[in-house]
Amino acid sequence: MRKQKAESGPDTAQLPRWLDFHRSMHIIRQVESRLATLFADGEIPGFIHLSIGQEASAVGVCAALELADTIASTHRGHGHAVAKGMALDRFFLEILGKDEGACRGRSGSMHIADMGVGMLGANGIVGGGLPLAIGSALAHKLKGNGAVAVACFGDGAMAEGILHEALNIASLWKLPVLFVCDNNGWSEFSATKDVISLDLPQLARAFGIASRHLRGDDVVAVAEAAGQLVDAIRGDGAPRLIELHTRRIRGHFEGDAQRYRHDDAADREDPLVNHESRLLRAGVTPERLAEIAEAARGEVEAALQIARAGRAACAVGALDAVYAQRGAARYG
Amino acid sequence: MAEPRVRDALNRALADAMAADERVVLLGEDIAGFGGSFGVTKGLLDRFGPERVRDTPISEAIIAGAAVGAAMSGLRPVVEIMFMDFVTLAMDAIVNQAAKAHFMFGGQCSVPMVVRLPHGGGISAGPQHSQCLEAWFAHIPGLKVVCPATVGDSYSLMRAAIDDPDPVIFIENKALYALKGDMPDPPAAVAIGEAAVARGGRDVTIVTYGACLGHALDAAKALASAGIELEVIDLRSILPWDEAAVLRSLQRTHRLIVYHEAVEAFGPGAEIAARMADIGFDELDAPILRVGSPFAPAAFSKEIDSAFFPSSARLIEAVRRILA
């Protein structure tokens, strides 16, 4: 499918896939919109980092992946978890801190993981997922299973030494890794251009890694580029990099008043609106689009209700879970 | 065959583990062609090939971090960090990722990896190549920490560490690599968390590990001629540590000294002393003493280096104090 030309205008063969993108992006948008209100209402404690505005990246990249492929995400990882195939009830149960959650309420939003779908975790450390993807790619390579590991990072992580180490070793060892940068222009609360002296094309070139750099507001273009890169990785085993220029519509975290914010990335569109325009041009009716969005809302709401009915996570059992070897070390 | 040394035992354990389980891979700086800075991985490249014995760039963070990801994806990586001091550059992978994964992900995965860290002074390696940092790791829930002191334990604990489902910090003492000793055939199984009574005695319990074991046994020999019998416990594992074995010994001797090369203040001995003061209080005939390195960085100068080392003479002095 993805080998076909995506930007060749209205193309009925592409339509089911395009509608699927529409649906997936709406699911993620709805999931995160609900997280925003749940956080504001005090139903979720801690930190929530939303990827609203960056949905095309998660959906487009994951469209190129198979179940056996792995992805190591960032603190802004809800989209990656859902796009990689994590069940919504499992997702919400975790984020609401329930015992039935994927991580039994111990990870919450910032570390959410679902090994069954190859989601190796969001990560509370900037750049923290990069070496995990490198190691996962090494495992894929040694097992010869043909799988690819995806190393997600934001532009803020360009300043972390671990990115440079990861690019070097991936190139040197020819590891099947796709580096994915969601470049939203912000390193948490600082404009990235004020804190980083190079750009990603330079960096990828320095390490001899073939790369693509494109707008991240067009899911079809992202899926096309990611598909080509993943195919290339599966072909020769060497790493590739894709940089997606996106817009972080919300703050660094929920509750961020964003007084530091100026009118950045105004040229980057909302990927949902962008894609809807494409679908309308392709002859899909507004009613059909609304219907899909509404179904997505219903699906998210149903999962949320299941999660709300879950059991609260339990501290007693948690003490026994520090080690895989049961009872390995208990103090106090 | 000549009597094996600690480095031979470690080498054989790695080789046997690799032969038994193809998921075991080695990662580290200069471990393949060069055979490791201390010669522990010599010959393994020829036997197992460059896919499984991997020379890495000088990038401790990615070495350890890649091991975490590889372990999460089904391999059993064994990492060599050239000197324990360099592990400062790999702490995120060990502390924030490896140690927490099993707990944080609700038991969805474990991280069966081993991080080999050569520690210890006495070779004029200076402040950044001599430290004993085991207390840092023993403070992190989710890690295991072992430190063998004999040829047999070096083999057995390495096999146990590689087989373990959890991340294991495997500490090797640089001064012990050339130590010769018995290698039981077949090798003994040693469980992580199990101490050994290295010498029985009725008067004072010495709890120790690593290079200090030999010095404790020297002290015991010297004191025996004066009619003082030390019981020497080789801890072997620092996390979890064998609380029951230490308590049993204390019940015999009623006096306890914790003795290690790591800096005394806030060292592993502090936890052991505190715990025994708690659960063993009624057994104690004297306050628990600690003997460790002074609160200072290691130094290059031979004079300072050896003056800082907690020698058997310092242990003997502590024994005299605890019996006074």
XYZ file of C-alpha atoms in Angstrom, chain B:
324
model
C 46.592 -26.682 34.215
C 48.076 -24.024 36.485
C 45.972 -22.808 39.374
C 43.423 -20.390 37.880
C 43.286 -16.715 38.709
C 40.174 -14.587 39.319
C 40.383 -13.228 35.765
C 40.469 -16.781 34.366
C 37.405 -17.723 36.381
C 35.504 -14.688 35.097
C 36.601 -15.478 31.554
C 35.473 -19.072 31.868
C 32.131 -18.048 33.369
C 31.478 -15.666 30.468
C 32.501 -18.329 27.947
C 30.362 -21.019 29.567
C 27.363 -18.698 29.760
C 27.778 -17.734 26.109
C 28.090 -21.362 25.072
C 24.997 -22.284 27.066
C 22.783 -19.392 25.941
C 23.066 -17.601 22.624
C 21.198 -14.604 24.030
C 24.290 -13.689 26.070
C 26.253 -10.892 24.372
C 29.185 -8.823 25.609
C 29.469 -5.058 25.151
C 32.348 -2.845 26.195
C 35.326 -0.739 25.301
C 38.247 -2.779 23.955
C 36.776 -6.075 25.123
C 36.959 -7.882 21.772
C 40.274 -7.555 19.948
C 42.170 -6.292 22.967
C 40.503 -8.698 25.404
C 39.544 -6.058 27.965
C 41.701 -3.693 29.989
C 42.176 -6.379 32.614
C 42.174 -9.299 30.211
C 38.859 -10.744 31.373
C 37.375 -11.203 27.893
C 40.515 -12.543 26.194
C 39.835 -15.139 23.524
C 36.066 -14.684 23.534
C 36.041 -12.793 20.221
C 37.736 -15.725 18.483
C 35.369 -18.188 20.032
C 32.061 -16.351 19.718
C 32.610 -13.801 16.953
C 32.145 -10.037 16.625
C 28.343 -10.122 16.704
C 28.331 -11.365 20.300
C 31.587 -9.870 21.568
C 31.250 -6.228 20.635
C 33.847 -3.515 20.920
C 32.018 -0.257 21.561
C 32.929 3.380 21.155
C 34.036 5.184 24.320
C 30.411 5.973 25.094
C 29.463 4.591 28.480
C 25.931 6.009 28.364
C 25.011 4.216 25.155
C 26.770 1.005 26.178
C 24.700 0.702 29.328
C 21.562 2.128 27.739
C 21.707 -0.196 24.766
C 22.116 -3.093 27.169
C 18.842 -2.101 28.856
C 16.982 -1.993 25.553
C 18.575 -5.234 24.422
C 17.606 -6.944 27.679
C 14.031 -5.663 27.306
C 13.992 -7.147 23.806
C 15.208 -10.609 24.752
C 19.017 -10.562 24.933
C 21.161 -11.102 28.032
C 23.828 -8.441 27.704
C 26.937 -8.303 29.857
C 28.509 -4.867 29.869
C 32.066 -4.028 30.832
C 32.712 -0.503 32.054
C 36.487 -0.195 31.980
C 36.817 1.303 35.470
C 34.011 1.632 37.980
C 34.656 5.374 38.098
C 33.425 5.698 34.499
C 29.990 4.418 35.451
C 29.093 8.001 36.362
C 28.570 8.437 32.607
C 26.136 5.525 32.463
C 23.986 6.245 35.482
C 20.757 7.170 33.687
C 20.585 3.786 32.006
C 21.310 1.915 35.219
C 19.394 3.965 37.759
C 16.470 5.469 35.855
C 15.891 2.781 33.253
C 17.220 -0.683 34.195
C 16.491 -0.557 37.916
C 12.932 0.650 37.467
C 11.678 -1.194 34.400
C 10.230 -4.265 36.086
C 8.438 -2.244 38.733
C 7.500 0.738 36.588
C 6.063 -1.343 33.749
C 3.985 -3.469 36.083
C 6.054 -6.613 35.563
C 5.607 -6.573 31.773
C 9.332 -7.050 31.325
C 12.495 -7.531 33.304
C 16.010 -6.347 32.525
C 18.374 -9.321 32.734
C 21.654 -7.475 32.264
C 25.004 -7.530 34.023
C 27.219 -4.475 34.419
C 30.812 -5.382 35.212
C 32.605 -2.682 37.172
C 36.261 -2.988 38.255
C 36.703 -1.067 41.506
C 39.398 -0.504 44.099
C 42.672 1.227 44.677
C 46.130 0.174 45.618
C 47.600 0.518 42.122
C 48.276 4.293 42.138
C 45.504 4.735 39.607
C 44.505 8.010 41.235
C 41.243 9.692 42.180
C 39.279 8.831 38.990
C 40.318 5.193 38.538
C 40.143 3.773 42.065
C 36.762 4.338 43.627
C 34.530 1.789 45.343
C 31.078 3.157 44.562
C 28.965 0.118 45.452
C 26.923 1.978 48.057
C 25.387 4.114 45.301
C 23.947 1.034 43.636
C 22.944 -0.660 46.863
C 20.768 2.405 47.486
C 18.734 1.817 44.308
C 15.713 -0.462 44.605
C 15.628 -2.795 41.606
C 19.366 -3.441 41.295
C 21.380 -6.316 42.691
C 25.008 -5.810 43.660
C 27.616 -8.537 44.020
C 31.343 -8.454 44.695
C 33.185 -11.790 44.701
C 36.565 -12.169 46.417
C 37.671 -15.655 45.404
C 38.306 -17.588 42.213
C 35.395 -19.953 42.796
C 32.936 -17.193 43.671
C 34.020 -15.125 40.680
C 32.925 -17.960 38.433
C 29.790 -18.908 40.313
C 28.492 -15.396 40.893
C 29.087 -14.449 37.265
C 26.980 -17.397 36.147
C 24.319 -16.484 38.713
C 24.361 -12.834 37.610
C 23.945 -13.714 33.933
C 21.119 -16.127 34.744
C 19.385 -13.597 36.983
C 16.208 -11.942 35.695
C 17.151 -8.593 37.274
C 19.929 -6.089 36.511
C 23.072 -7.062 38.401
C 25.975 -4.750 39.212
C 28.958 -7.096 39.181
C 31.915 -5.565 40.983
C 35.387 -6.918 40.336
C 38.313 -5.808 42.464
C 41.292 -4.769 40.361
C 43.788 -6.002 42.951
C 42.183 -9.458 42.880
C 42.315 -10.183 39.134
C 45.651 -11.974 39.501
C 44.699 -13.797 42.702
C 45.016 -17.562 42.385
C 42.706 -20.050 43.998
C 40.696 -23.244 43.754
C 38.196 -23.702 41.017
C 35.836 -26.467 42.129
C 34.996 -29.003 39.449
C 32.141 -28.969 38.792
C 31.766 -25.318 39.837
C 29.626 -24.632 42.895
C 26.284 -22.912 42.545
C 26.234 -19.675 44.542
C 22.984 -17.789 44.935
C 23.025 -14.009 44.861
C 22.372 -12.818 48.411
C 24.214 -15.665 50.088
C 27.252 -14.930 52.290
C 30.008 -17.418 53.097
C 31.771 -18.015 56.385
C 35.364 -17.651 55.184
C 36.760 -18.520 58.627
C 35.017 -19.618 61.797
C 35.840 -17.989 65.153
C 34.255 -17.232 68.496
C 35.416 -13.727 69.475
C 34.592 -11.077 66.849
C 32.598 -11.170 63.603
C 34.213 -9.389 60.667
C 31.796 -8.732 57.823
C 33.672 -7.936 54.651
C 33.783 -8.375 50.861
C 36.107 -7.846 47.925
C 39.793 -7.157 48.447
C 39.334 -6.710 52.188
C 38.526 -10.412 52.579
C 42.185 -11.363 52.173
C 43.266 -8.686 54.615
C 40.669 -9.839 57.136
C 41.979 -13.399 56.879
C 45.537 -12.085 57.376
C 44.391 -10.240 60.482
C 42.644 -13.369 61.743
C 45.834 -15.380 61.319
C 47.895 -12.757 63.139
C 45.416 -12.511 66.003
C 45.027 -16.278 66.377
C 48.529 -16.479 67.767
C 47.380 -14.040 70.454
C 44.413 -16.282 71.223
C 41.828 -14.059 69.490
C 39.572 -15.902 67.051
C 37.913 -13.832 64.322
C 34.932 -15.111 62.401
C 35.174 -13.730 58.874
C 32.007 -13.456 56.807
C 32.507 -12.898 53.093
C 29.353 -11.055 52.143
C 29.739 -11.754 48.387
C 26.449 -9.937 47.713
C 25.855 -6.392 48.888
C 22.274 -6.106 47.618
C 20.551 -8.169 48.768
C 22.918 -8.961 51.630
C 22.779 -11.990 53.863
C 21.326 -10.487 56.995
C 20.586 -13.906 58.477
C 24.188 -15.111 58.129
C 25.524 -11.970 59.777
C 23.014 -12.225 62.593
C 23.858 -15.909 63.157
C 27.525 -15.023 63.463
C 26.774 -12.152 65.802
C 24.850 -14.563 68.011
C 28.078 -16.567 68.379
C 30.581 -13.713 68.828
C 28.498 -10.803 70.148
C 30.902 -8.360 68.533
C 30.738 -6.981 64.996
C 33.110 -5.051 62.766
C 32.174 -4.169 59.188
C 35.273 -3.877 57.046
C 35.464 -2.628 53.458
C 37.591 -0.680 51.032
C 34.807 1.775 50.188
C 34.834 5.108 52.020
C 33.588 4.404 55.534
C 31.088 7.272 55.855
C 27.740 6.366 54.268
C 29.300 3.158 52.935
C 27.687 -0.298 52.808
C 28.951 -0.832 56.364
C 26.679 1.930 57.609
C 23.576 0.014 56.522
C 24.847 -3.278 57.906
C 25.754 -1.686 61.238
C 22.429 0.108 61.493
C 20.455 -3.006 60.678
C 22.385 -5.165 63.147
C 22.018 -2.504 65.839
C 18.306 -2.839 65.222
C 17.660 -6.586 64.914
C 20.783 -7.760 66.792
C 20.858 -5.249 69.628
C 20.395 -7.823 72.395
C 23.343 -9.823 71.068
C 25.814 -6.957 71.171
C 28.469 -6.834 73.901
C 30.141 -3.783 72.354
C 29.262 -1.026 69.891
C 29.518 -2.052 66.218
C 32.650 -0.686 64.564
C 33.347 0.153 60.942
C 36.695 0.101 59.186
C 36.844 1.616 55.706
C 38.722 4.167 53.644
C 38.921 7.705 55.015
C 36.620 10.421 53.714
C 38.873 11.535 50.884
C 39.411 10.796 47.190
C 41.997 8.172 46.343
C 45.386 9.626 45.470
C 48.096 8.885 42.944
C 51.001 8.912 45.422
C 51.924 5.432 46.574
C 52.345 6.715 50.106
C 48.899 8.310 50.241
C 47.249 5.441 48.345
C 48.522 2.830 50.772
C 47.970 5.043 53.823
C 44.298 5.444 52.875
C 43.747 1.724 52.274
C 42.018 0.125 55.267
C 44.855 -2.272 56.031
C 44.758 -5.396 58.159
C 46.705 -3.378 60.763
C 43.769 -0.980 61.012
C 41.399 -3.906 61.350
C 43.540 -5.418 64.109
C 43.482 -2.096 65.936
C 39.678 -2.088 65.704
C 39.537 -5.663 67.012
C 41.624 -4.633 70.030
C 39.254 -1.715 70.630
C 36.101 -3.809 70.400
C 37.542 -6.359 72.848
C 38.830 -3.741 75.311
